[in-house]
């Protein structure tokens, strides 16, 4: 039906492709198809996209990093740029590496710059698609045309790819599927001329059972595996997909997810479910976390287990709702009135979203305490490929325990961690417990005794001290000693590890660590730091009035160690490796 | 999902008989003469009559004098934060079909800070019973204007008399979509008990506004509806009033203070509890007995 | 009508009197009368009280420290205890110094302990009052009886005191006033036996124009003087008295204070008034501050000037609503999502409440930024005497400026601090400004440009950096160098200074400083600390998972200086001098 | 206290004539075909007619597609946070009697997260005009169920169709105490303009629910009230409906979708703005011209 390209392919280990157009063009779906294909063909992948914050759309990109080896960032520079419009061309040419290939639509892009050895390849997506599908479907099939084009260029597994496409479009209608395939085939067959084609070198053997998905989806799977069956939330970008998926999935498990009237109601309903004996989850993004502050202080005081997810975005206020930032860390720890102990965790990549959800469930229950998970916009939407989690191994049964409690039951014993007796539990002593946000004695009765307040404050703090001691130090990437330890948290893991590789390959004694237990910090972290000459904390938040970011503040306060330095930015874009490398080099060079 | 079933008596022991004595916990910290004492006594009595299993009774409240209620009932209880008792109770009701959820609070807690939750819990028809002890004032914080304080009432935040028009609780509740709406009076013990019992037996969101005098900060507020103080206690004649007609009820709510007492409105509409369960049943039927673990495994397998 | 006591008075410089009864007994009003008298008779005074958190009342105390010289704390131990009931006696005897005098009501207190040379003096308040007033008024006049008794014992100015009482009761009815005076006179004439009487030594000359009042009242006066005319709040203990006073006073100034439906509405209305061009104030205590978090993030982003008062109380959650605590500091600084710069101030005593309100108004306007004032339950209710503020000198006209703005007006210039043009302002260029919580360009239009976000984040941070440089270091009490600097904030000033006096008198090189500008901290603070061998931060909050309190955390992070140590407690009681002395001695003794 | 007086033209220049051109700011970022465009156009036209001084117009909004409104009007404007536009506007209205306050928002902003503020701003009768662009869906966050979504509507949070009963906006507003309540439709330009004008000229809290189709996430939602799509646009006959009778209006609001359009209710009741001013005037009369500074000095002198 169409002829495959004939030139001999060049072998590659990595390719970074940036698609730049408008959000209506379906660029995200081309990206998604390629990412899913990568997961199925033993390639690693990481994606990155921008979404305009208005609905009517606007410029949008999808960047895709495919590799035979481990891929840890969406790529600093792209090898190929596909430019749909003049504005796409103008804004993204600088992201193309010297000598890279720019495929552009000559129907739209009229003014070209010749610079840095860039190879320009005109491909009339628009008119070629119209030709392939027929006059009426203008704009609609362009993305499939480009997908076909890239499939041919990179010698991708055409059969698997068409299978993925068919599964997606098959849900809609046959007509749509036929048109999509027509456009795809036209792109596949389009003669791009002398830029040739590429194929991927055989990489390290990647695990057999690989899946690819985004962080929000995987976090939801983690929650389900952890035994979460109830909760409530209010929509907000980029948190919403988790609540939408929970709402859709939970009925299958006999659970209920409630869309509340606002975030205050959402956290209250979730605390209600926790009080009722369940493991429950609420979540939001920045502004919504602020609205939950009062109730979270309650959960700390009443010592109720609870998972709260905050998918961070650019702030303050409504800020940059579709950009990535890590500026809610201090709020997560200290954002409620009073001394309100809670646990704060951060997943380091998409795969980790699953395990962090499990860890959150475990800690919430073990320490009878709210646990906040700080994800972020980048993790929420980017697609990665990784080993399929072993559900059999990690499965947790939902916890509801209403077996009768003995006569000496106290909800708030001073000498033990709180364990509540939920409604429905028969109290053999005949005395029923009360859960409260007033300071209280061991039975939950309000007390304004100075001694009780001091002891109960100690009790609530002590469980976090215990946890800190129980936590292992975070993993070190590289050697356990050296000149510089780069410390990160959350989505910066990839660029930081690439930085370590690059600097080590240049002979520097650099290692890194990604902190997943952000509060409390593992007790041994000071020892770990002491084996390095310098420590550089890299994070995506403001450098602060005193010159350091939020995690850096926590570490400096804990260790009172002036060797801890800080590198921050707040431009809403993921770290480029070269930015981190430059900061690390500066720190290495300084006294 | 929970293995608990409604009102199943504990397997091993014969169900104990619920008495006022068993239900009594701490001595209330209310001021002597506070109307809330009578509400508590009436609640004990109705529970004595209904004889739910002791462990299945849950009392929920926000913050305020009236919201201290759960401490005074020996049952499972939770004293939450100001204004958010209803969403908390929603979480309990939806996730624990086996327990009976009672919510208590004041006019400030319910109509000021908590007003929106009331609207939404009502329209969702969450299965629970909510008693608002309306004293037309903020008691716990010592005499500020409440959303039900009449215009002209002198408080610490309206030293020359309340300026803002108060809400009309019955109208607000009628608009909200609550399926059982009634009004009673702490000094009318018999009526109060009747109304509580009907509210509790209603399958849906039932709400009772109960006038309850704050002797400390608004003494005499309800004399005009207290016969022994020369007032008139005017009970709705249900043979003349169609309780399923919300427009008629709205009209009734127009009467000047002290207004009418009794059941303004009652209809049957499926609860959210039932509707969500229907969806669960449909999904689970589709899955034909697949275990939750397998459901998750299959879902993840789609990402291969 | 009654005979004055006849024994020769003993001369005193200080007296600490603790009244212990139930809240219904009017103990607070006796205390208030004595405190006011002190203000009028060239004595210094500081009071301390506890209030039960339930309305129906319960045990309550009022402690009063009167002195000829400066009085800096309500006193660690009392010289005289007046015990109304057996429980008052049992719970407060230990607060009496060795050899102190316990006056008790033998109608109520039946079991006495003989210990530590305490002198017991039975005075039948109850029956003597009934006798004086007549049978029906039981309980009501007891407090006036005790006031009369103390007036005689301490040779206080009877005429002035009766004048103060008359003014208070005269507002009610003649009957009430008559009964009060009958009870007072009966107490004045009551023969207490051989404990004798005391009078106060002539002290240093205190300033002529002295007033006495509590912190909430004086804070309100400061706000009025600073030009505040609008705002909104919701009642909560112990914040409410400020809102009640603003609501009552503002109409006289043409302003309006609104009781909102909740704290979220309150802060929104206040931001509305700020946007409208006014200096506006909202306030609350703990839980209410949490509810304002989202809107405060907005005010930071939109750069609107605004004063927010948080009268701290025991936390977390509803906690101990009538006890003192300083546990909202980190929330005040970091409690909103995103990097949301704001200014945080703390008054150090009742007098300072006036000046801190003025400073808040000045900074809010100069830096176009929300300013949070952290007061606390102790400052809110305790009465102190001090120099009357000079209103002529400090008076600030309300700011509304709607003069036309030139064509080049931009609400968010990158190179200057933001100055808004409120509604009603004619824009000569014809282009009207918009205030927003989305990231925005200089004209207030939403922008998701990485460059803009970085620059605007810098702009918002930079003004706090400027402020930090502009701030003088806090005053040092004692020498500017030495072995130990004690650092405090808020209401702990008195006990800390007493500690310094005590330790210096024992030859220790100890000084102290009270930080009023909590965020940003004055830039020179590190230099100041460097002149001491050790720094001990004393505060009333939890000692934290890592062993330090909230201000200590800020200082350790800023200076990364391990010499900064922390002393904390959370028992809801003001610091006793001996507690601070012990902590300081421990720090001095350690390496 | 402010020296500004209502509608005083600037001293030096002749008042410029307000035109659509002058009022136009950024090009709206709404989807092509979104109902909100028509609302904006109608607002421009009504302002052209009313000719308020340009600098006295203030547009306020929360968050949502519809809440982007202030960016598209060249006037003083503020884009606040989700659900809190009304209290913000209350602060402006009470502290600046000289300006005209317009509030815009969506059904989620107004009836979900902001529902309680609506009740309280309405009962206080704050002087302002509030237009709710009701599209029965959450637009900006991409298709979740809103409090006005009909049961059965399939959204991302109700994949099998909305379960909860929606609110009845007219009933809710009637219960709230708003003094001008109307309903219109973005596709009925003339009617919409008439209703806007009457709302703006009303002295008190005026609120208009304006059906405005979200073509992206709920296309066709209002076809049944769009004549050119075969629907019926049924306008209230004010000769038969007494707009001062809230019970009659409540009854009208009972009609099944698409229901009636036009003015449901309008009464005159003193605004909070006026009542607070009355108190101010009384206090100031008592002080007989004493300067604010002297008032403060006297107050402090009482503490001597
Ligand atoms: C967030 C928050 N705001 C304010 C308060 C203070 N507060 C406690 S109870 C209450 C109102 C009490 O009035 P109501 O609900 O009518 O109960 P009542 O005491 O009259 O029974 C207020 C304002 C609080 N605890 N939390
Ligand atoms: C506190 C908070 N919660 C949630 C959001 C996310 N959010 C933005 S707009 C919106 C709802 C939009 O619906 P609607 O008000 O009906 O406006 P529309 O977009 O339909 O015009 C939501 C949930 C937010 N910005 N802030
Ligand atoms: S203050 Fe009023 S409402 Fe509260 S306990 Fe006393 S009488 Fe009852
Ligand atoms: S998403 Fe809907 S409401 Fe939003 S701009 Fe598009 S059509 Fe309008
Ligand atoms: Mg009340
Ligand atoms: Mg909408």
Short mmCIF file of C-alpha atoms in Angstrom, two decimals, chain C residues 303-555:
data_model
loop_
_atom_site.label_atom_id
_atom_site.label_comp_id
_atom_site.label_asym_id
_atom_site.label_seq_id
_atom_site.Cartn_x
_atom_site.Cartn_y
_atom_site.Cartn_z
CA UNK C 303 1.20 42.59 45.66
CA UNK C 304 -1.57 44.19 47.66
CA UNK C 305 -0.87 45.93 50.95
CA UNK C 306 -2.79 44.44 53.83
CA UNK C 307 -2.50 43.91 57.57
CA UNK C 308 -3.33 40.52 59.02
CA UNK C 309 -3.34 40.03 62.76
CA UNK C 310 -3.01 36.59 64.26
CA UNK C 311 -3.52 36.43 68.00
CA UNK C 312 -1.87 33.10 68.66
CA UNK C 313 -3.28 30.54 71.05
CA UNK C 314 -2.51 26.94 71.94
CA UNK C 315 -2.55 24.58 68.96
CA UNK C 316 -2.73 22.60 66.81
CA UNK C 317 -6.38 22.61 65.69
CA UNK C 318 -8.82 24.01 68.22
CA UNK C 319 -6.14 23.15 70.76
CA UNK C 320 -6.18 25.27 73.88
CA UNK C 321 -8.13 28.29 72.77
CA UNK C 322 -7.54 30.31 75.92
CA UNK C 323 -3.87 29.55 76.52
CA UNK C 324 -0.77 31.26 75.25
CA UNK C 325 1.53 29.73 72.64
CA UNK C 326 3.84 30.94 69.87
CA UNK C 327 3.39 28.12 67.43
CA UNK C 328 2.16 29.92 64.30
CA UNK C 329 5.45 31.55 63.30
CA UNK C 330 6.43 29.20 60.49
CA UNK C 331 2.89 29.17 59.21
CA UNK C 332 2.84 32.96 59.16
CA UNK C 333 5.92 32.96 56.94
CA UNK C 334 5.48 29.79 54.90
CA UNK C 335 1.84 28.83 55.33
CA UNK C 336 0.64 29.54 51.78
CA UNK C 337 1.25 27.57 48.61
CA UNK C 338 4.02 28.73 46.32
CA UNK C 339 6.75 31.19 47.11
CA UNK C 340 4.53 33.86 48.63
CA UNK C 341 6.63 36.61 50.20
CA UNK C 342 5.15 38.51 53.10
CA UNK C 343 6.33 40.42 56.12
CA UNK C 344 5.90 39.09 59.66
CA UNK C 345 6.14 41.20 62.81
CA UNK C 346 5.78 40.43 66.52
CA UNK C 347 5.07 42.97 69.28
CA UNK C 348 7.15 42.45 72.40
CA UNK C 349 4.79 43.80 75.02
CA UNK C 350 1.44 45.54 75.36
CA UNK C 351 2.87 48.98 74.65
CA UNK C 352 4.54 47.68 71.52
CA UNK C 353 1.19 46.56 70.11
CA UNK C 354 0.60 50.20 69.22
CA UNK C 355 3.92 50.70 67.46
CA UNK C 356 3.86 47.35 65.70
CA UNK C 357 0.48 48.25 64.19
CA UNK C 358 1.98 51.49 62.90
CA UNK C 359 4.99 49.65 61.55
CA UNK C 360 2.74 47.11 59.84
CA UNK C 361 0.81 49.89 58.13
CA UNK C 362 4.01 51.60 57.01
CA UNK C 363 5.59 48.40 55.64
CA UNK C 364 2.40 47.16 53.95
CA UNK C 365 2.20 50.39 52.01
CA UNK C 366 5.89 50.88 51.33
CA UNK C 367 6.42 47.33 50.09
CA UNK C 368 2.91 46.76 48.71
CA UNK C 369 2.78 43.48 50.52
CA UNK C 370 0.73 41.65 53.14
CA UNK C 371 2.05 42.07 56.68
CA UNK C 372 1.19 39.56 59.37
CA UNK C 373 1.34 40.63 63.01
CA UNK C 374 1.79 37.76 65.44
CA UNK C 375 0.36 38.71 68.78
CA UNK C 376 -0.68 36.09 71.32
CA UNK C 377 -3.21 35.25 73.99
CA UNK C 378 -1.01 36.63 76.79
CA UNK C 379 -0.43 39.99 75.13
CA UNK C 380 -4.06 40.15 74.07
CA UNK C 381 -5.50 40.11 77.54
CA UNK C 382 -2.86 41.17 80.00
CA UNK C 383 -2.88 44.68 81.33
CA UNK C 384 0.24 46.77 81.47
CA UNK C 385 0.91 50.39 82.30
CA UNK C 386 3.14 52.50 80.02
CA UNK C 387 3.61 55.95 78.54
CA UNK C 388 0.65 57.20 76.60
CA UNK C 389 1.44 57.13 72.87
CA UNK C 390 1.80 60.46 71.14
CA UNK C 391 -1.01 60.39 68.60
CA UNK C 392 -0.06 63.76 67.10
CA UNK C 393 3.37 62.44 66.30
CA UNK C 394 2.32 59.10 64.85
CA UNK C 395 -0.96 59.96 63.13
CA UNK C 396 -1.20 58.67 59.54
CA UNK C 397 -3.86 59.88 57.15
CA UNK C 398 -5.75 57.12 55.34
CA UNK C 399 -4.10 56.54 51.99
CA UNK C 400 -6.74 56.51 49.23
CA UNK C 401 -5.12 58.10 46.16
CA UNK C 402 -7.22 58.31 43.02
CA UNK C 403 -5.37 61.09 41.27
CA UNK C 404 -5.02 60.38 37.54
CA UNK C 405 -2.09 58.18 36.53
CA UNK C 406 0.10 58.96 33.53
CA UNK C 407 0.02 57.05 30.27
CA UNK C 408 3.09 54.97 31.08
CA UNK C 409 1.55 53.55 34.25
CA UNK C 410 2.13 49.86 34.83
CA UNK C 411 0.85 48.12 37.94
CA UNK C 412 3.75 45.67 38.10
CA UNK C 413 6.92 47.43 36.91
CA UNK C 414 9.94 45.13 37.00
CA UNK C 415 12.30 47.85 38.14
CA UNK C 416 10.22 49.34 40.97
CA UNK C 417 8.06 48.30 43.85
CA UNK C 418 4.45 47.86 42.79
CA UNK C 419 2.10 50.80 43.30
CA UNK C 420 -1.50 50.13 42.38
CA UNK C 421 -3.98 52.56 40.84
CA UNK C 422 -7.25 51.85 42.67
CA UNK C 423 -10.69 51.94 41.07
CA UNK C 424 -11.82 55.50 40.48
CA UNK C 425 -8.40 56.46 39.19
CA UNK C 426 -8.47 57.96 35.71
CA UNK C 427 -5.82 56.39 33.50
CA UNK C 428 -4.52 59.07 31.21
CA UNK C 429 -3.30 56.60 28.66
CA UNK C 430 -6.80 55.12 28.40
CA UNK C 431 -5.55 51.65 29.41
CA UNK C 432 -6.98 50.38 32.69
CA UNK C 433 -4.99 48.11 34.99
CA UNK C 434 -5.87 44.65 36.18
CA UNK C 435 -4.85 43.03 39.45
CA UNK C 436 -4.31 39.30 39.26
CA UNK C 437 -3.15 36.14 40.97
CA UNK C 438 -1.99 34.50 37.78
CA UNK C 439 1.63 35.13 36.90
CA UNK C 440 1.55 38.31 34.88
CA UNK C 441 3.53 40.81 32.93
CA UNK C 442 4.10 44.41 34.03
CA UNK C 443 0.56 45.35 32.95
CA UNK C 444 -1.08 42.60 34.95
CA UNK C 445 -1.82 40.42 31.97
CA UNK C 446 -1.46 36.67 32.46
CA UNK C 447 1.75 35.26 31.12
CA UNK C 448 3.19 31.82 31.19
CA UNK C 449 6.51 32.97 29.84
CA UNK C 450 9.38 31.30 31.70
CA UNK C 451 11.35 34.53 31.63
CA UNK C 452 8.52 36.56 33.10
CA UNK C 453 7.86 34.07 35.87
CA UNK C 454 11.50 34.06 36.84
CA UNK C 455 11.70 37.86 36.79
CA UNK C 456 8.47 38.43 38.67
CA UNK C 457 9.45 35.88 41.33
CA UNK C 458 12.70 37.80 41.68
CA UNK C 459 10.81 41.08 41.90
CA UNK C 460 8.56 39.84 44.66
CA UNK C 461 11.49 38.43 46.61
CA UNK C 462 13.73 41.43 46.04
CA UNK C 463 11.54 43.80 47.98
CA UNK C 464 11.96 41.66 51.07
CA UNK C 465 15.71 41.62 50.50
CA UNK C 466 15.62 45.41 50.37
CA UNK C 467 13.61 45.54 53.55
CA UNK C 468 16.01 43.16 55.31
CA UNK C 469 18.88 45.49 54.46
CA UNK C 470 16.92 48.54 55.59
CA UNK C 471 16.05 47.09 58.99
CA UNK C 472 18.21 47.99 61.96
CA UNK C 473 19.25 45.14 64.21
CA UNK C 474 16.95 44.55 67.17
CA UNK C 475 17.91 46.29 70.37
CA UNK C 476 20.25 44.48 72.72
CA UNK C 477 19.35 44.36 76.37
CA UNK C 478 22.65 44.29 78.18
CA UNK C 479 26.10 44.41 76.60
CA UNK C 480 26.68 43.95 72.86
CA UNK C 481 29.00 41.03 73.50
CA UNK C 482 29.39 38.24 75.95
CA UNK C 483 28.96 34.56 76.59
CA UNK C 484 25.31 34.21 75.91
CA UNK C 485 22.70 36.05 73.89
CA UNK C 486 19.14 35.06 74.72
CA UNK C 487 16.85 35.60 71.73
CA UNK C 488 13.10 35.84 72.09
CA UNK C 489 10.06 37.17 70.30
CA UNK C 490 6.64 38.33 71.38
CA UNK C 491 5.38 38.15 74.93
CA UNK C 492 8.46 36.50 76.38
CA UNK C 493 10.32 39.81 76.56
CA UNK C 494 9.72 40.40 80.27
CA UNK C 495 10.83 37.05 81.66
CA UNK C 496 13.84 37.05 79.35
CA UNK C 497 14.99 40.49 80.52
CA UNK C 498 14.46 39.53 84.15
CA UNK C 499 16.61 36.49 83.44
CA UNK C 500 19.34 38.68 82.02
CA UNK C 501 19.24 40.92 85.10
CA UNK C 502 19.39 37.99 87.42
CA UNK C 503 22.27 36.29 85.61
CA UNK C 504 24.25 39.50 85.18
CA UNK C 505 23.84 40.21 88.87
CA UNK C 506 25.46 36.81 89.42
CA UNK C 507 28.35 37.86 87.20
CA UNK C 508 27.38 36.12 83.95
CA UNK C 509 27.99 37.86 80.64
CA UNK C 510 24.46 37.46 79.35
CA UNK C 511 22.41 39.76 77.15
CA UNK C 512 19.15 39.41 75.30
CA UNK C 513 17.32 40.64 72.26
CA UNK C 514 13.67 40.47 71.28
CA UNK C 515 13.10 40.13 67.53
CA UNK C 516 10.20 42.24 66.30
CA UNK C 517 10.89 41.87 62.58
CA UNK C 518 10.53 38.14 62.23
CA UNK C 519 10.44 37.98 58.45
CA UNK C 520 12.54 39.11 56.83
CA UNK C 521 15.11 39.16 59.60
CA UNK C 522 17.36 42.22 59.74
CA UNK C 523 20.37 41.58 57.51
CA UNK C 524 22.86 42.35 60.27
CA UNK C 525 21.63 39.80 62.73
CA UNK C 526 24.47 37.38 62.05
CA UNK C 527 27.03 40.01 63.00
CA UNK C 528 25.15 40.70 66.16
CA UNK C 529 25.15 37.02 67.10
CA UNK C 530 28.82 36.62 66.28
CA UNK C 531 29.78 38.71 69.33
CA UNK C 532 28.46 36.06 71.69
CA UNK C 533 29.85 32.68 72.48
CA UNK C 534 26.41 31.08 72.45
CA UNK C 535 22.91 31.96 71.34
CA UNK C 536 19.83 30.56 73.07
CA UNK C 537 16.44 31.02 71.41
CA UNK C 538 13.61 30.94 73.93
CA UNK C 539 10.06 30.44 72.66
CA UNK C 540 6.72 28.92 73.52
CA UNK C 541 6.34 26.23 70.90
CA UNK C 542 7.31 22.65 70.33
CA UNK C 543 10.95 21.69 70.46
CA UNK C 544 10.46 19.99 67.09
CA UNK C 545 11.54 16.68 65.56
CA UNK C 546 15.11 17.92 65.32
CA UNK C 547 15.28 19.61 68.70
CA UNK C 548 14.59 23.28 68.07
CA UNK C 549 11.66 25.64 67.99
CA UNK C 550 10.33 27.77 65.17
CA UNK C 551 12.36 30.97 65.47
CA UNK C 552 15.42 28.87 66.18
CA UNK C 553 14.78 27.05 62.91
CA UNK C 554 14.73 30.31 60.96
CA UNK C 555 17.93 31.50 62.58
#
